Structure formats: C-alpha cells, structure tokens
CSV table of C-alpha atoms in Angstrom, one decimal:
chain,number,residue,atom,x,y,z
A,356,ARG,CA,93.1,-18.6,57.2
A,357,HIS,CA,91.4,-17.4,55.1
A,358,LEU,CA,89.6,-19.1,51.8
A,359,ASP,CA,87.9,-17.3,48.6
A,360,GLN,CA,84.1,-18.1,48.4
A,361,ASP,CA,84.3,-19.8,45.0
A,362,LYS,CA,87.0,-21.6,45.4
A,363,LEU,CA,85.2,-23.3,49.0
A,364,ASP,CA,82.1,-23.7,46.4
A,365,GLU,CA,83.7,-25.3,44.2
A,366,GLU,CA,85.9,-27.8,46.4
A,367,LEU,CA,82.9,-28.4,48.0
A,368,GLU,CA,80.8,-30.0,44.8
A,369,ARG,CA,84.5,-31.4,43.3
A,370,VAL,CA,84.3,-32.9,46.8
A,371,GLN,CA,80.3,-34.3,47.1
A,372,THR,CA,80.4,-35.4,43.0
A,373,GLU,CA,83.7,-37.8,44.2
A,374,TYR,CA,80.9,-39.0,46.6
A,375,GLU,CA,78.3,-39.9,45.1
A,376,VAL,CA,80.7,-41.3,42.6
A,377,GLU,CA,82.8,-44.1,44.4
A,378,ARG,CA,79.5,-44.4,46.4
A,379,ALA,CA,77.1,-45.6,42.9
A,380,ALA,CA,81.2,-47.9,42.3
A,381,VAL,CA,80.3,-49.4,45.7
A,382,GLN,CA,76.9,-49.9,45.4
A,383,ALA,CA,77.2,-51.8,41.6
A,384,ILE,CA,80.3,-54.3,43.4
A,385,VAL,CA,78.0,-55.4,46.0
A,386,ALA,CA,74.8,-56.0,43.1
A,387,ASP,CA,78.0,-58.6,41.5
A,388,PRO,CA,78.6,-61.1,43.2
A,389,LEU,CA,80.9,-62.8,40.4
A,390,ALA,CA,84.0,-59.6,40.7
A,391,ALA,CA,86.4,-60.7,41.6
A,392,SER,CA,88.0,-59.0,44.2
A,393,ALA,CA,84.0,-58.2,45.6
A,394,VAL,CA,85.4,-57.7,48.8
A,395,GLU,CA,88.3,-56.0,48.7
A,396,ARG,CA,87.4,-53.2,46.8
A,397,PHE,CA,85.0,-52.4,48.5
A,398,GLU,CA,86.6,-52.4,51.1
A,399,LYS,CA,89.0,-49.6,49.1
A,400,GLN,CA,85.7,-48.0,48.2
A,401,GLU,CA,84.6,-47.4,51.5
A,402,ALA,CA,88.3,-46.4,53.0
A,403,GLU,CA,88.4,-43.8,49.8
A,404,ILE,CA,84.2,-42.4,50.2
A,405,ALA,CA,85.4,-42.1,54.5
A,406,GLY,CA,88.4,-39.8,53.8
A,407,LEU,CA,86.1,-37.8,51.1
A,408,ALA,CA,83.4,-37.6,53.8
A,409,THR,CA,86.1,-36.1,56.4
A,410,GLN,CA,87.0,-33.7,53.4
A,411,LEU,CA,83.5,-32.9,52.9
A,412,GLU,CA,82.7,-32.6,55.5
A,413,LYS,CA,85.8,-30.3,57.0
A,414,LEU,CA,85.2,-28.0,54.0
A,415,GLN,CA,81.4,-27.5,55.5
A,416,ALA,CA,83.1,-26.2,58.7
A,417,ASP,CA,85.7,-24.2,56.8
A,418,LEU,CA,83.2,-22.6,54.7
A,419,THR,CA,81.0,-21.9,58.0
A,420,ASP,CA,84.3,-20.5,60.1
A,421,GLU,CA,84.5,-18.7,56.4
A,422,ASP,CA,80.5,-16.8,56.8
A,423,ALA,CA,81.1,-15.8,60.3
A,424,ALA,CA,84.1,-13.7,59.7
A,425,TYR,CA,82.5,-12.5,57.1
A,426,GLN,CA,78.9,-10.7,58.2
A,427,ALA,CA,81.2,-10.3,62.0
A,428,THR,CA,83.4,-8.1,59.9
A,429,LYS,CA,80.5,-6.8,58.4
A,430,ALA,CA,78.1,-6.0,60.9
A,431,ARG,CA,81.2,-4.1,63.3
A,432,TRP,CA,81.8,-1.5,60.2
A,433,LEU,CA,77.9,-1.2,58.2
A,434,GLU,CA,75.9,-1.2,62.0
A,435,PRO,CA,78.0,2.4,63.0
A,436,ILE,CA,77.4,3.4,60.0
A,437,GLN,CA,73.8,2.5,59.4
A,438,GLU,CA,73.5,4.4,62.9
A,439,ALA,CA,74.6,7.4,62.0
A,440,VAL,CA,73.0,8.1,58.3
A,441,GLY,CA,69.6,7.4,60.5
A,442,ALA,CA,70.0,9.7,62.8
A,443,MET,CA,71.5,12.4,60.0
A,444,SER,CA,68.6,11.1,58.2
A,445,ALA,CA,65.6,12.0,60.7
A,446,ALA,CA,67.8,15.5,60.9
A,447,PHE,CA,67.2,16.0,57.1
A,448,GLN,CA,63.9,15.0,57.0
A,449,GLU,CA,63.0,17.7,60.0
A,450,ASN,CA,64.9,19.8,57.6
A,451,MET,CA,62.4,19.2,55.0
A,452,ARG,CA,59.0,19.4,56.2
A,453,ALA,CA,59.9,23.0,58.0
A,454,LEU,CA,60.2,24.4,54.7
A,455,GLY,CA,55.9,23.5,54.5
A,456,PRO,CA,52.8,21.1,54.3
A,457,ASP,CA,54.1,19.5,50.7
A,458,THR,CA,57.7,19.5,51.2
A,459,ASP,CA,59.9,15.9,52.4
A,460,GLY,CA,63.2,13.4,52.2
A,461,ASP,CA,65.6,11.5,53.7
A,462,ILE,CA,69.0,9.9,53.1
A,463,ARG,CA,69.2,6.7,52.0
A,464,LEU,CA,72.6,4.1,52.8
A,465,GLY,CA,73.0,1.8,49.6
A,466,ALA,CA,73.8,0.6,46.7
A,467,LEU,CA,72.0,1.7,43.0
A,468,ASP,CA,70.3,-0.9,41.2
A,469,GLY,CA,68.2,-0.9,37.6
A,470,PRO,CA,69.0,-0.3,34.4
A,471,ASP,CA,69.2,3.3,34.9
A,472,ARG,CA,70.9,3.2,39.2
A,473,ALA,CA,67.5,4.7,40.6
A,474,THR,CA,66.9,1.5,42.5
A,475,ILE,CA,68.5,2.1,45.9
A,476,ASN,CA,69.3,-1.0,47.6
A,477,GLU,CA,70.1,-1.0,51.2
A,478,GLU,CA,70.6,-4.6,50.9
A,479,SER,CA,73.8,-4.9,48.4
A,480,GLU,CA,76.5,-6.6,49.3
A,481,ASP,CA,78.3,-4.4,46.8
A,482,PHE,CA,79.8,-1.7,49.3
A,483,ALA,CA,82.5,-0.4,46.7
A,484,ASN,CA,79.0,1.0,44.9
A,485,TYR,CA,77.9,2.4,48.9
A,486,GLY,CA,77.1,5.9,49.0
A,487,LEU,CA,75.0,8.0,50.3
A,488,HIS,CA,71.8,9.1,48.2
A,489,ILE,CA,69.1,12.1,49.5
A,490,ARG,CA,65.5,12.3,48.5
A,491,VAL,CA,63.6,15.1,48.4
A,492,ARG,CA,59.9,16.2,47.0
A,493,PHE,CA,58.9,19.6,46.8
A,494,ARG,CA,54.9,18.5,46.2
A,495,ALA,CA,52.7,16.5,47.7
A,496,THR,CA,51.4,15.2,44.3
A,497,GLU,CA,54.6,13.8,43.5
A,498,GLU,CA,56.4,10.5,45.1
A,499,MET,CA,60.3,10.6,46.5
A,500,GLN,CA,63.0,11.9,44.1
A,501,MET,CA,66.6,10.8,44.0
A,502,LEU,CA,68.3,14.9,44.2
A,503,ARG,CA,70.2,15.0,40.9
A,504,GLY,CA,69.9,16.9,37.8
A,505,GLY,CA,66.9,17.0,35.4
A,506,HIS,CA,64.0,16.2,39.1
A,507,GLN,CA,64.4,19.8,41.1
A,508,SER,CA,65.2,22.7,40.3
A,509,GLY,CA,68.5,25.1,40.8
A,510,GLY,CA,66.6,26.3,43.8
A,511,GLU,CA,65.9,23.3,45.2
A,512,ARG,CA,68.5,21.2,45.1
A,513,SER,CA,70.7,24.5,46.9
A,514,VAL,CA,67.7,24.1,49.9
A,515,SER,CA,68.4,20.6,49.6
A,516,ILE,CA,71.8,20.4,49.4
A,517,MET,CA,71.4,23.5,52.4
A,518,LEU,CA,69.4,21.0,54.5
A,519,PHE,CA,71.4,18.5,54.3
A,520,LEU,CA,74.5,20.2,55.3
A,521,LEU,CA,72.9,21.4,58.7
A,522,ALA,CA,71.5,17.6,59.2
A,523,LEU,CA,75.2,16.7,59.1
A,524,GLN,CA,76.1,19.0,61.1
A,525,SER,CA,73.9,18.3,64.2
A,526,VAL,CA,74.7,14.1,64.6
A,527,SER,CA,78.8,15.5,63.7
A,528,GLU,CA,79.6,15.8,66.6
A,529,ARG,CA,79.1,12.4,67.3
A,530,HIS,CA,79.6,10.3,64.6
A,531,PHE,CA,82.0,12.1,62.6
A,532,PRO,CA,83.2,15.0,64.0
A,533,VAL,CA,84.3,18.1,61.7
A,534,PRO,CA,85.1,21.2,63.3
A,535,PHE,CA,83.6,23.8,60.3
A,536,ARG,CA,82.4,23.6,57.1
A,537,ILE,CA,82.8,26.9,53.7
A,538,ILE,CA,80.8,26.9,51.8
A,539,ASP,CA,79.9,29.2,48.9
A,540,GLU,CA,77.4,31.4,46.9
A,541,ILE,CA,74.9,28.4,48.2
A,542,ASN,CA,71.9,30.9,47.8
A,543,GLN,CA,72.5,30.8,44.2
A,544,GLY,CA,69.4,29.3,42.2
A,545,MET,CA,66.8,30.5,45.9
A,546,ASP,CA,64.3,32.4,45.3
A,547,ARG,CA,63.1,34.7,48.4
A,548,PHE,CA,61.6,32.3,50.5
A,549,ASN,CA,64.0,29.4,50.3
A,550,GLU,CA,66.5,32.1,51.0
A,551,LYS,CA,64.6,32.8,54.4
A,552,HIS,CA,63.7,29.8,55.8
A,553,VAL,CA,67.8,28.1,54.7
A,554,PHE,CA,68.3,32.1,57.1
A,555,GLU,CA,66.5,31.1,59.9
A,556,GLN,CA,67.3,27.0,59.3
A,557,LEU,CA,71.2,28.1,60.1
A,558,LEU,CA,70.5,30.6,63.3
A,559,HIS,CA,68.2,27.9,64.4
A,560,HIS,CA,71.3,25.3,64.4
A,561,CYS,CA,73.7,27.8,65.7
A,562,THR,CA,72.0,28.6,68.9
C-alpha cells in the first residue's frame, strides 16, 4: 500500500501530539488526589494512550517500509544509468584529452541548481529535472565549464558534440543499443586542426 509521504509525516506528528497531550492529562489526574473518579479516568486515559502508541508504532513501520521500497526502486533504475554515464564520461574524457594537453572534458548526471542553474547536483532527488551535462575545457587557464552558448566558440562546441557522439557510440552497444546516427555538417565552425582531429577520431572509432 502506497502512502503519500507528506500525509504520513503529518499523521505521525498528529498522533505524537495527541500522545503527549494524553500523557500530560494522566499525570495531572495522578497528581490531584481530590479529582473525582481519578482511578477510572486514569484507566481510560491509559487505554487511549496505549491506542495512540499502537497507531504511532504502525505509522512508523509504514514509513520505514515506504522508504525501503523507494530506495530499492531508485537503485533499480538509477544505478544502471549511472554506470552507463560513467563509461560514457570516461570515453568522452579520453577523446577530449587526445586533442591536446590543455583540453579535458566529462559528462555528469544530475539536476541543475542555483539561481543561474549552473551547478550540477548529482545527489538531487528531483529526478524529473535530471539530465546529461557535458563539461569541457579547451585552455589550461580555464576551469571545466558546461557546454553551452556563450562559454565556448562555435567550433569548440562542434568538436565537443562530435566527440560526445563518438563516446556515446562507444558505450551504446552494451548499455543502450543504437544501430547508427545521422549527422549533418558537423564540421561547421571548426578550424582545420579540429576538423582533422575529429576525422581521425572518427576513423579510430570505426576501425
């Protein structure tokens, strides 16, 4: 039985509050020897407390079961994806580093955080906004930056995308089979050096 997490938390809080109220009432009765029918009221309150304690215990067990089911489901689909992205990232990094000593790159899986959505949160539970994020560096003086307009030149983006596709192809046979890809004018914006290197990488991956 699936329980809504927020409703379950609210119910736990309500039962805990009632439990504390009833306990305080019992303690007040016991402390007042002149209270009418103190023993009877005490026994009634004690029974109510026992019932609330049982409810609280059941809700806590339900919460534990729900969390275990959630973690199992999450691991079942997320771990294979993380494994595939890790292999893809290693292949992409190898391709980028082959460009020269100052170039580097990787691929990260996660949701974007921050006011400018520039921080990759790989531990986020916001799975609806998960995505693959390509990071590259073309100069030794630069930090790794996400591949996006304004950060890299058109030629650098073209090279990065092509090397990403080659990395994707290198792991697709095992993780997500794709027979072929069609690319049009991938060399647009590339200088002679990058065009030659991408062609060499393409030959390397095809032989």
